[in-house]
Structure formats: structure tokens, C-alpha cells
Amino acid sequence: MSPRRNSWIGGHPNQTVQQPPSFRRRGSVLVASVILITIAGLAVVSWLMFINDGARSAGRARSQAHAFYAAEAGVERVVDYFNNPSDFAGTPPDEYDEYETHPPAYLLSYPIQPAAYGFFEPYILDYAKDSDGKPINSDFEEIWDESGRRIISGEEPIITRFTYFRNSAGADPATVSLTSKIVSMQLDAAADSLLVMRDENGREQARVVSLEVQHPSELSSEELALATAERPIVCKVVAVGEANGVRVTVETMLTEIQSPFFHSPAAIISEAAVEFSGNFNVYWGEVWAHEDINLDNAILKKLPRLDPDNPDFEEPKGKNLGNDPWFRMRTEGVFKQGSKYADGREYDGFANSPISKLSNEDVYYMPYDADFLGKKKGKLNPDFVNRENLTQNSDLQFPHYDYDQWKEYFLAYDLPYYWTDTSGNIYGKDRDPDSNTFGQIVSKSYGDWFSIDPDDPDYNNYTDQFAFIDSVPVDNNGNPAPLVDGIPVLNSTYFPRNPAEPIARIPTIKVSGQSLHTRGVMLSAANMNMTGQGNPPRSDELLDENGNRLVLMPNGDEPPDEFKVFHNGFLYSWGTLAGGGNRTFYGSVYAVGGFGASGTPSVYYNVKMKDGSWLNVNQSRVRRNLWAVENGGAPAAEGEET
Amino acid sequence: MSLLPLRRAFTLAEVLITVAIVAVAGLAIISSLTAGVYFQQSIREENGALRLATDVIEASKRELFRDLERQIINPVTIDDRGTPETDDDVTGRAELRFYRIDGTEVGIPGGPPIPGEGTMIRVEATVRWAPAGRRHSKVQEVTLASLLAP
């Protein structure tokens, strides 16, 4: 036995056992390892917690995105409601049969057409009735949705679908009645409930949990101050989306964009000159010209100049325009005949025009001294019985059709939109060549576009009655910008086509020799040259969807003589309208760049175009403006856990 | 004769226990680190995919006045891994699709067009990608959906 060992291990019984230093650190490696491992483990755990936080954050971001787009979908639903009220026909929903719905209690004072938007028209939901018509229970307290959340309180204009009715005691819905409350109409009549967004497997991703539409009267003064003259506020939409418990609130102001006002006060309107030649006829309406109207004998001789009992009376040649109580020619310039004033004097410019343009009064032009009157020259004044048919006005109220505004309107609402180039080629909105000529485009009338057949399923389709024909950008010499795949290539030497530019730069579309018979509004940024008419239908063949005649005189009577209708509608060009042939229009034609005609074209004015009632395009629409997003959700409803 | 005191060595058992503890703990830590790295990578990828899906769907909302149609963007970069090189990027495929409310897909070349005014459209942006470094992992996907009122 080693004494040394004994001295350490064994030793004296009273001696304190002392271990050598290395023996005192016995197990220290293990301890150190454990400590290190513990530290490393803690670090890893911390790191994993950090990652986990990141994962939760990512998950929340995902849920927020889902909730945001659910809320967005809710807002879009409201936009759709305003812009397409027909999608929501039948509101309040059918299941409200047990409640009486009353007509709107008041009309709106702000510029939303009540007929188009019933959104804020309150309906009174009366007591539920029993079979005897007596209220079942007048102690109604609240309305709950299917999740048990209270959704209607008092007269809050919360828009949602009423899926459950029960009182606070959970009574059977059938026994619950609704006291007379004024609530806004329900929004969501077309779907089963407020929107629920699902993935392809049907799993719910997110849902709209609240959708409120606030009437302008409920908005704060700060919010109302956001309105502008151009964009009045229609309402404020507050949509709350929820995904995995994460709520996102989207608040959006909806403002109104009014469609450009469509009307035409005359059968023919020219913001430049008007040239009449041949047998051009105008019936049931007026001719307006900003500049001179050049008359020819043919049209003037259609106006009897003397009473029938006057010994010098002569029968009008051709149709008697004097018998047309609505016919009148108005010019802010002068009436001319060739190079002379129509009264026979040499034309020497504005200063010597027969009647000053400075007068605010309508003045009648009396061509009593005109050469074309022949032997009647100088004898007609003051017996010219139809002198009011030739009127000089100092200020005609031309309707203004803004190129940019209409273009935006057509593009915004996906109405038929085409391009043309200087050769008259037509390109569709998709920038692909659509057809070679305008005539071929319009000849789609045999299909569903511009159809005049009331049996056509798209006969009442609003969009099938419009066409906007734009023209390509040009340079200063009128040369069009080159097209690549139908898209004009713009650079500093080209500028977008503006019809206000010289007309020489405007391309011309030729329509000729085709048996076109169309209807609707055609707005053209190109000049239009039309000849020929083919064999369109007769005026008594044009019927509305109820079988009623479309072609009527301004007094509502049927015309004494039927005629063939080349186009039933409104034809507008920011360029010129010209051509010949015997085409006949029912409606109105309007040429900013001037109007010329030869042959025997005719225009029968549709008086419904005077106030735009001919085609209901004056439908206001809403647009989203000024929106805000709040992550974290809407204020909790009463009784809901926060 | 050594003047140093006699030292007692670790027993085999001690060594084995220590090695075992260290090994187990080390393995746990390493596997946790590995899993954490993958997890962090997957978070980066998901965030990237979510951002892409948001971009795609927002772009569609800005294009309302133009022709909408199904779009497939392939490849798209989900995660650039923080490097300027592109060969290590995680890439995927983004799709933008449009549906009628009844579920009919519209805007497919040769198929029914996207209806214009008067019809609500469901727009759906989906980003799919194969996670980096996990050969056998299934393809990941982020889908965002909303409604548009053209």
C-alpha cells in the first residue's frame, strides 16, 4: 500500500481529507460540457424563438394580405352595386316576404339618380305578421347574423345580409318581429352571404366580416371637405376582412363620375360651315352652323316664300319644307349662295354681312333680293312667310363633346373602341387589325353589334350601341406615327391625335356602297365620307323591344311617308362629315369640322336627342378615391370579445 | 520518482456518459440549427412569394382599362438569397387568373373573354416555387384572391 496514497486517502482518522487540485476538478469536463451545451442550447432556443417570431410574422403578413383582399373585394362589391344596380335586382331579398317593404321614404338631394341607385333609399321593415296580418312580436331587440354577432342596432346604416333573426334570448327566428326601423337596403342580395374567399379546395382563406356604406350625411366635415365639384362624394365604404383572426379594415371614399351628357339639339350641327347642294333634305329639326351656311336653289325653293293666296305664289319644288313646323336653319355666320350672300350681294366678309352678328336677338334672314328668286326678287319682303326658317343667331348653344372626356369614358367602360389611320384602316382596341374598312366594322350590324333587330338578344345591350373611332397620332405634317403591332410608336416628333388640330391631319374613313343599317352613337375622331345607302329597312320596320315604332315625328305622330333608314342614331365627327348618295339618317349628325353633302341625303331629326332621353347613357358611376387601410380590425361589435 | 501527486484518470464510464451527452445535445443543436436555417429560408421564400403575389394582383387592378388576360410569369425570383448572383436565386412561377363569379375562368387565349362592365371578376394571383435545399419538399404556394368590379 502506498503510504502516499494512504496519506491522502486513508490518513489519520482525524485528518481532513484533502484531494489534490486535479481531483477536486473531477467531473469538471462534464460540467463544463453541460454548461456549454446549455448555453448553446439556450442560444439555439433563442434563435428558434426568433425564427418562430419571424414565422408568426410571416403568417400574420399572409393573413393580413388575405384579409386585405377580402376587404377589397367587399369594397368592389359596393362599387359594383352602384355601377351595375341591375345585378342586385330583387333587394330586399326574397326571404323578407314576411316583412312589408315600403317605398322609399324620401328622395335624395345629392346628384345620384334615385332611379339608378336605390342604395340609400331606406326601406321600412315592419313587424313580422302572423297569418292574420297582426304583428307577431313587437319586442324585437336585435338582429344577429349567423355567427351570433349583432349587426343591426337602431338605425345604423350597416349593410349586410340578414341571415338570422333572433332576439337576445335566442328565440326562434319565426317568432321574432322587427319593429319599424329604417335601415338601408341590403347590399348582398346576389350572394349567399357576405363574401367568403376560398381556395381551390374550398377552404376558407378570408371573409368579409363587416361592410358598411355610410351616407354622406353621416360623414365628418373633414371627410366631406374631400369632395370636389367634379367628383362629389357618393358614400364612404368601410370593409373589414378577416383571415385567421387577423382583421384589416379598408376605408374608401366613392366619388361620382358622371358620364358625358349626351344630347344633340338639331338634326345637323356643324361647328364650321355647312354646304348644301343637290337635294339635301332636313326634316323635323334644325340645322345649326357656327359659320356660314351655303344654300343652293334646290333647298331654298323647297320653302314657299308667299302665302298660297298671293298671286305670285309658286309651288315649292320638291318637298315642302315650309310645311315642316320643326325645320329651321340657324347660323352664327351668314347665308351664302356660292360666292355671294344669299341675297345676291357680293360677299366681302363679316363686316358687311347682311345682319350683324352682335345682336343678341334672333334675326330672320329675308332673301328678298337674292338672285335666285328670279322674277320674285325684291317682291317678297315682307311676305316671305317662311322667313323664320332662315335664322341668324348670335349665340347658338352648341353642345360640347370633349374628345378626351368621351375617349376616357369609352375606355373606362369598355365600350367599342377603334383606331383608324390615315388610310382609313380600322384597328380594334386590342391594337390588332380588326378590319380593313369602317364599313366592314359597321356591317357587324348583321350580328349582335349595332343591331336594329329587336329580337336580337343584345338589342338592349347598352354597349352594343356605341362606337368610338380614334385616329392615330400624327406628326406636324399630318403623317401618322408608325405602328408596331397596331400600336403607334410615339416619340418627340409625334403627338397623340387631337381632333382640335388642323383637320387636314385627320384621317378619313370612307363608307360607300354597302347596305348598312345601323343604330347607336358613333363618335369619330376621323373625317367621314359616306356615299350610297344600299337597301336598309324602312322606317316603319324599326321597332323597340316592345314592338313600338321607333321612328316618330317630334309630336309623336307616325310619319306620313315612310323612308329607308341608313342609320338610326347619332353620328358625330370631330372632323368633317361629307359624301353623297341617298343615305338617310334618323337622329342627328354633328360635324365639328364642317358638313357637306351632295346627292340626296336626308336627316330626320329624332327629337328625343334634344334632352338625351333617346339613349340612357347619362348614368352616373362611382369610382374609388382616397382610401386608407387599418391593420388590426374594426372596432369590436357590442358583446364581441375584443 | 515523480514528485507530482498521483492523478486519477476519468473512468471509461465518465467519458462515455460525457460523450453521449455531448453527442446527443450536439445533434439536437445541430438538427435544430439546420431546421432553423431551412425554416428561416422558407419564411424568406414565403414573404417573397407573398410580395410577388401582391405585386401581381395590384398590377392587375391598375390595368382595368386595358385588356386583361391570364398571365404566367416564369420564372420569377422568390428569394435572391441576399447575393447579387442569380444562380443561387430561388425562383418560381407566378400566375394571374380571372374568373367569373360562377367559377368559369375567363381571359384565356382562345377562351371566353373577360367580361366588361357589369360583371364582377374574381382575380387570383398564385405564386408557386420549389423550396431551396429541400429536394423532396413539395411545391409551395401562395394564393391571393379578390374581386374586381370593372
Short mmCIF file of N, CA, C and O in Angstrom, two decimals, chain B residues 51-121:
data_model
loop_
_atom_site.label_atom_id
_atom_site.label_comp_id
_atom_site.label_asym_id
_atom_site.label_seq_id
_atom_site.Cartn_x
_atom_site.Cartn_y
_atom_site.Cartn_z
N ARG B 51 -45.07 38.83 -51.45
CA ARG B 51 -44.82 40.13 -52.08
C ARG B 51 -45.08 40.06 -53.58
O ARG B 51 -45.71 40.94 -54.17
N LEU B 52 -44.62 38.99 -54.20
CA LEU B 52 -44.85 38.84 -55.64
C LEU B 52 -46.33 38.73 -55.96
O LEU B 52 -46.82 39.35 -56.90
N ALA B 53 -47.04 37.93 -55.18
CA ALA B 53 -48.47 37.77 -55.43
C ALA B 53 -49.19 39.10 -55.28
O ALA B 53 -50.08 39.45 -56.07
N THR B 54 -48.78 39.88 -54.28
CA THR B 54 -49.38 41.20 -54.08
C THR B 54 -49.08 42.10 -55.27
O THR B 54 -49.97 42.80 -55.78
N ASP B 55 -47.83 42.07 -55.71
CA ASP B 55 -47.47 42.89 -56.88
C ASP B 55 -48.31 42.52 -58.09
O ASP B 55 -48.80 43.39 -58.82
N VAL B 56 -48.46 41.24 -58.31
CA VAL B 56 -49.19 40.79 -59.50
C VAL B 56 -50.65 41.21 -59.43
O VAL B 56 -51.23 41.71 -60.38
N ILE B 57 -51.25 41.02 -58.28
CA ILE B 57 -52.68 41.32 -58.16
C ILE B 57 -52.91 42.84 -58.22
O ILE B 57 -53.87 43.32 -58.80
N GLU B 58 -51.99 43.60 -57.63
CA GLU B 58 -52.14 45.06 -57.70
C GLU B 58 -51.93 45.56 -59.12
O GLU B 58 -52.61 46.48 -59.57
N ALA B 59 -51.01 44.94 -59.82
CA ALA B 59 -50.80 45.34 -61.22
C ALA B 59 -52.07 45.09 -62.02
O ALA B 59 -52.45 45.90 -62.88
N SER B 60 -52.75 44.00 -61.75
CA SER B 60 -53.98 43.72 -62.49
C SER B 60 -55.04 44.77 -62.18
O SER B 60 -55.83 45.15 -63.04
N LYS B 61 -55.05 45.26 -60.95
CA LYS B 61 -56.05 46.27 -60.60
C LYS B 61 -55.75 47.60 -61.26
O LYS B 61 -56.64 48.39 -61.51
N ARG B 62 -54.49 47.83 -61.54
CA ARG B 62 -54.15 49.08 -62.22
C ARG B 62 -54.42 48.99 -63.71
O ARG B 62 -54.40 49.99 -64.40
N GLU B 63 -54.62 47.80 -64.20
CA GLU B 63 -54.76 47.62 -65.64
C GLU B 63 -56.20 47.44 -66.06
O GLU B 63 -56.48 46.84 -67.08
N LEU B 64 -57.10 47.96 -65.27
CA LEU B 64 -58.51 47.70 -65.55
C LEU B 64 -58.95 48.24 -66.90
O LEU B 64 -59.85 47.71 -67.52
N PHE B 65 -58.32 49.30 -67.32
CA PHE B 65 -58.77 49.91 -68.56
C PHE B 65 -58.13 49.25 -69.78
O PHE B 65 -58.35 49.65 -70.89
N ARG B 66 -57.31 48.31 -69.53
CA ARG B 66 -56.68 47.63 -70.66
C ARG B 66 -57.17 46.20 -70.70
O ARG B 66 -57.94 45.75 -69.88
N ASP B 67 -56.70 45.53 -71.67
CA ASP B 67 -57.15 44.16 -71.83
C ASP B 67 -56.52 43.27 -70.77
O ASP B 67 -55.31 43.18 -70.65
N LEU B 68 -57.38 42.64 -70.02
CA LEU B 68 -56.91 41.73 -69.01
C LEU B 68 -56.90 40.32 -69.59
O LEU B 68 -57.81 39.94 -70.32
N GLU B 69 -55.92 39.59 -69.27
CA GLU B 69 -55.93 38.19 -69.66
C GLU B 69 -55.00 37.43 -68.73
O GLU B 69 -54.21 38.01 -67.99
N ARG B 70 -55.14 36.13 -68.79
CA ARG B 70 -54.33 35.30 -67.91
C ARG B 70 -52.86 35.55 -68.18
O ARG B 70 -52.42 35.63 -69.33
N GLN B 71 -52.13 35.68 -67.11
CA GLN B 71 -50.70 35.93 -67.26
C GLN B 71 -49.94 34.86 -66.50
O GLN B 71 -50.32 34.49 -65.39
N ILE B 72 -48.90 34.41 -67.10
CA ILE B 72 -47.99 33.48 -66.42
C ILE B 72 -46.60 34.06 -66.52
O ILE B 72 -46.11 34.35 -67.62
N ILE B 73 -46.00 34.28 -65.39
CA ILE B 73 -44.65 34.84 -65.36
C ILE B 73 -43.72 33.75 -64.85
O ILE B 73 -43.84 33.32 -63.69
N ASN B 74 -42.84 33.34 -65.70
CA ASN B 74 -41.99 32.22 -65.32
C ASN B 74 -40.63 32.41 -65.98
O ASN B 74 -40.56 32.50 -67.20
N PRO B 75 -39.55 32.48 -65.22
CA PRO B 75 -39.55 32.37 -63.77
C PRO B 75 -39.66 33.73 -63.09
O PRO B 75 -39.44 34.76 -63.73
N VAL B 76 -39.99 33.71 -61.84
CA VAL B 76 -39.92 34.91 -61.02
C VAL B 76 -39.00 34.61 -59.84
O VAL B 76 -38.92 33.47 -59.39
N THR B 77 -38.32 35.62 -59.39
CA THR B 77 -37.39 35.42 -58.29
C THR B 77 -38.13 35.52 -56.97
O THR B 77 -38.70 36.56 -56.65
N ILE B 78 -38.13 34.43 -56.25
CA ILE B 78 -38.78 34.41 -54.94
C ILE B 78 -37.84 34.97 -53.88
O ILE B 78 -38.24 35.75 -53.03
N ASP B 79 -36.57 34.54 -53.96
CA ASP B 79 -35.59 34.98 -52.97
C ASP B 79 -34.23 35.05 -53.66
O ASP B 79 -33.78 34.06 -54.25
N ASP B 80 -33.60 36.20 -53.55
CA ASP B 80 -32.29 36.32 -54.20
C ASP B 80 -31.16 35.89 -53.29
O ASP B 80 -30.00 36.03 -53.62
N ARG B 81 -31.50 35.37 -52.12
CA ARG B 81 -30.55 34.87 -51.13
C ARG B 81 -29.58 35.95 -50.68
O ARG B 81 -28.53 35.64 -50.12
N GLY B 82 -29.92 37.17 -50.93
CA GLY B 82 -29.08 38.26 -50.47
C GLY B 82 -27.80 38.42 -51.25
O GLY B 82 -26.86 39.07 -50.80
N THR B 83 -27.72 37.81 -52.40
CA THR B 83 -26.49 37.91 -53.20
C THR B 83 -26.82 38.50 -54.56
O THR B 83 -27.94 38.34 -55.06
N PRO B 84 -25.82 39.15 -55.15
CA PRO B 84 -26.08 39.70 -56.48
C PRO B 84 -26.13 38.62 -57.56
O PRO B 84 -26.66 38.84 -58.63
N GLU B 85 -25.53 37.47 -57.26
CA GLU B 85 -25.57 36.41 -58.26
C GLU B 85 -27.00 35.90 -58.40
O GLU B 85 -27.78 35.93 -57.45
N THR B 86 -27.27 35.41 -59.58
CA THR B 86 -28.62 34.92 -59.81
C THR B 86 -28.71 33.40 -59.82
O THR B 86 -29.80 32.85 -59.76
N ASP B 87 -27.54 32.77 -59.87
CA ASP B 87 -27.61 31.31 -59.98
C ASP B 87 -28.04 30.64 -58.69
O ASP B 87 -28.40 29.46 -58.69
N ASP B 88 -28.00 31.38 -57.60
CA ASP B 88 -28.46 30.78 -56.35
C ASP B 88 -29.85 31.26 -55.96
O ASP B 88 -30.34 30.96 -54.88
N ASP B 89 -30.48 32.01 -56.84
CA ASP B 89 -31.82 32.52 -56.52
C ASP B 89 -32.83 31.38 -56.42
O ASP B 89 -32.72 30.37 -57.12
N VAL B 90 -33.79 31.61 -55.57
CA VAL B 90 -34.93 30.71 -55.54
C VAL B 90 -35.98 31.29 -56.49
O VAL B 90 -36.40 32.43 -56.32
N THR B 91 -36.32 30.55 -57.49
CA THR B 91 -37.27 31.04 -58.48
C THR B 91 -38.55 30.22 -58.46
O THR B 91 -38.58 29.11 -57.94
N GLY B 92 -39.57 30.82 -59.00
CA GLY B 92 -40.86 30.14 -59.04
C GLY B 92 -41.64 30.62 -60.24
O GLY B 92 -41.09 31.14 -61.21
N ARG B 93 -42.93 30.47 -60.14
CA ARG B 93 -43.82 30.78 -61.25
C ARG B 93 -45.02 31.53 -60.69
O ARG B 93 -45.63 31.10 -59.70
N ALA B 94 -45.34 32.64 -61.31
CA ALA B 94 -46.49 33.44 -60.87
C ALA B 94 -47.58 33.36 -61.92
O ALA B 94 -47.30 33.43 -63.13
N GLU B 95 -48.79 33.23 -61.48
CA GLU B 95 -49.93 33.16 -62.40
C GLU B 95 -50.99 34.15 -61.96
O GLU B 95 -51.25 34.30 -60.76
N LEU B 96 -51.56 34.79 -62.93
CA LEU B 96 -52.68 35.70 -62.67
C LEU B 96 -53.87 35.19 -63.47
O LEU B 96 -53.79 35.08 -64.70
N ARG B 97 -54.91 34.87 -62.79
CA ARG B 97 -56.08 34.31 -63.48
C ARG B 97 -57.34 35.08 -63.10
O ARG B 97 -57.40 35.67 -62.02
N PHE B 98 -58.28 35.00 -63.99
CA PHE B 98 -59.54 35.71 -63.79
C PHE B 98 -60.70 34.74 -63.94
O PHE B 98 -60.69 33.88 -64.83
N TYR B 99 -61.65 34.90 -63.07
CA TYR B 99 -62.80 34.00 -63.09
C TYR B 99 -64.08 34.82 -62.99
O TYR B 99 -64.12 35.87 -62.35
N ARG B 100 -65.10 34.28 -63.62
CA ARG B 100 -66.43 34.79 -63.30
C ARG B 100 -66.78 34.32 -61.90
O ARG B 100 -66.15 33.44 -61.34
N ILE B 101 -67.83 34.93 -61.38
CA ILE B 101 -68.24 34.53 -60.04
C ILE B 101 -68.68 33.07 -60.02
O ILE B 101 -68.55 32.38 -59.01
N ASP B 102 -69.18 32.59 -61.15
CA ASP B 102 -69.61 31.20 -61.17
C ASP B 102 -68.44 30.23 -61.31
O ASP B 102 -68.63 29.02 -61.38
N GLY B 103 -67.23 30.74 -61.33
CA GLY B 103 -66.06 29.88 -61.36
C GLY B 103 -65.48 29.66 -62.73
O GLY B 103 -64.41 29.06 -62.87
N THR B 104 -66.15 30.12 -63.77
CA THR B 104 -65.63 29.96 -65.12
C THR B 104 -64.40 30.86 -65.31
O THR B 104 -64.47 32.05 -65.05
N GLU B 105 -63.34 30.24 -65.74
CA GLU B 105 -62.15 31.05 -65.97
C GLU B 105 -62.32 31.82 -67.27
O GLU B 105 -62.80 31.29 -68.28
N VAL B 106 -61.92 33.06 -67.25
CA VAL B 106 -62.03 33.91 -68.43
C VAL B 106 -60.66 34.51 -68.70
O VAL B 106 -59.77 34.47 -67.86
N GLY B 107 -60.54 35.06 -69.90
CA GLY B 107 -59.28 35.70 -70.25
C GLY B 107 -58.22 34.72 -70.68
O GLY B 107 -57.03 35.05 -70.72
N ILE B 108 -58.61 33.50 -71.02
CA ILE B 108 -57.65 32.52 -71.52
C ILE B 108 -57.56 32.70 -73.03
O ILE B 108 -58.59 32.86 -73.68
N PRO B 109 -56.36 32.71 -73.57
CA PRO B 109 -56.27 32.82 -75.02
C PRO B 109 -57.13 31.76 -75.70
O PRO B 109 -57.03 30.58 -75.39
N GLY B 110 -57.98 32.23 -76.57
CA GLY B 110 -58.86 31.30 -77.27
C GLY B 110 -60.11 30.95 -76.50
O GLY B 110 -60.99 30.25 -77.00
N GLY B 111 -60.20 31.41 -75.26
CA GLY B 111 -61.35 31.09 -74.44
C GLY B 111 -62.27 32.28 -74.31
O GLY B 111 -62.15 33.27 -75.02
N PRO B 112 -63.20 32.18 -73.38
CA PRO B 112 -64.13 33.30 -73.21
C PRO B 112 -63.39 34.54 -72.73
O PRO B 112 -62.46 34.45 -71.93
N PRO B 113 -63.78 35.68 -73.26
CA PRO B 113 -63.10 36.92 -72.85
C PRO B 113 -63.51 37.33 -71.44
O PRO B 113 -64.51 36.85 -70.91
N ILE B 114 -62.73 38.21 -70.90
CA ILE B 114 -63.08 38.76 -69.60
C ILE B 114 -64.24 39.72 -69.80
O ILE B 114 -64.17 40.61 -70.62
N PRO B 115 -65.32 39.50 -69.11
CA PRO B 115 -66.47 40.38 -69.32
C PRO B 115 -66.14 41.81 -68.91
O PRO B 115 -65.31 42.05 -68.04
N GLY B 116 -66.82 42.71 -69.57
CA GLY B 116 -66.57 44.11 -69.28
C GLY B 116 -67.46 44.60 -68.16
O GLY B 116 -67.80 43.85 -67.24
N GLU B 117 -67.82 45.82 -68.31
CA GLU B 117 -68.65 46.46 -67.29
C GLU B 117 -69.90 45.63 -67.02
O GLU B 117 -70.50 45.07 -67.91
N GLY B 118 -70.22 45.53 -65.78
CA GLY B 118 -71.45 44.84 -65.43
C GLY B 118 -71.23 43.47 -64.85
O GLY B 118 -72.16 42.83 -64.41
N THR B 119 -70.01 43.01 -64.83
CA THR B 119 -69.77 41.68 -64.30
C THR B 119 -68.57 41.71 -63.37
O THR B 119 -67.50 42.18 -63.75
N MET B 120 -68.76 41.20 -62.19
CA MET B 120 -67.64 41.16 -61.26
C MET B 120 -66.70 40.03 -61.64
O MET B 120 -67.11 38.99 -62.15
N ILE B 121 -65.46 40.26 -61.37
CA ILE B 121 -64.45 39.28 -61.72
C ILE B 121 -63.67 38.93 -60.46
O ILE B 121 -63.31 39.79 -59.67
#
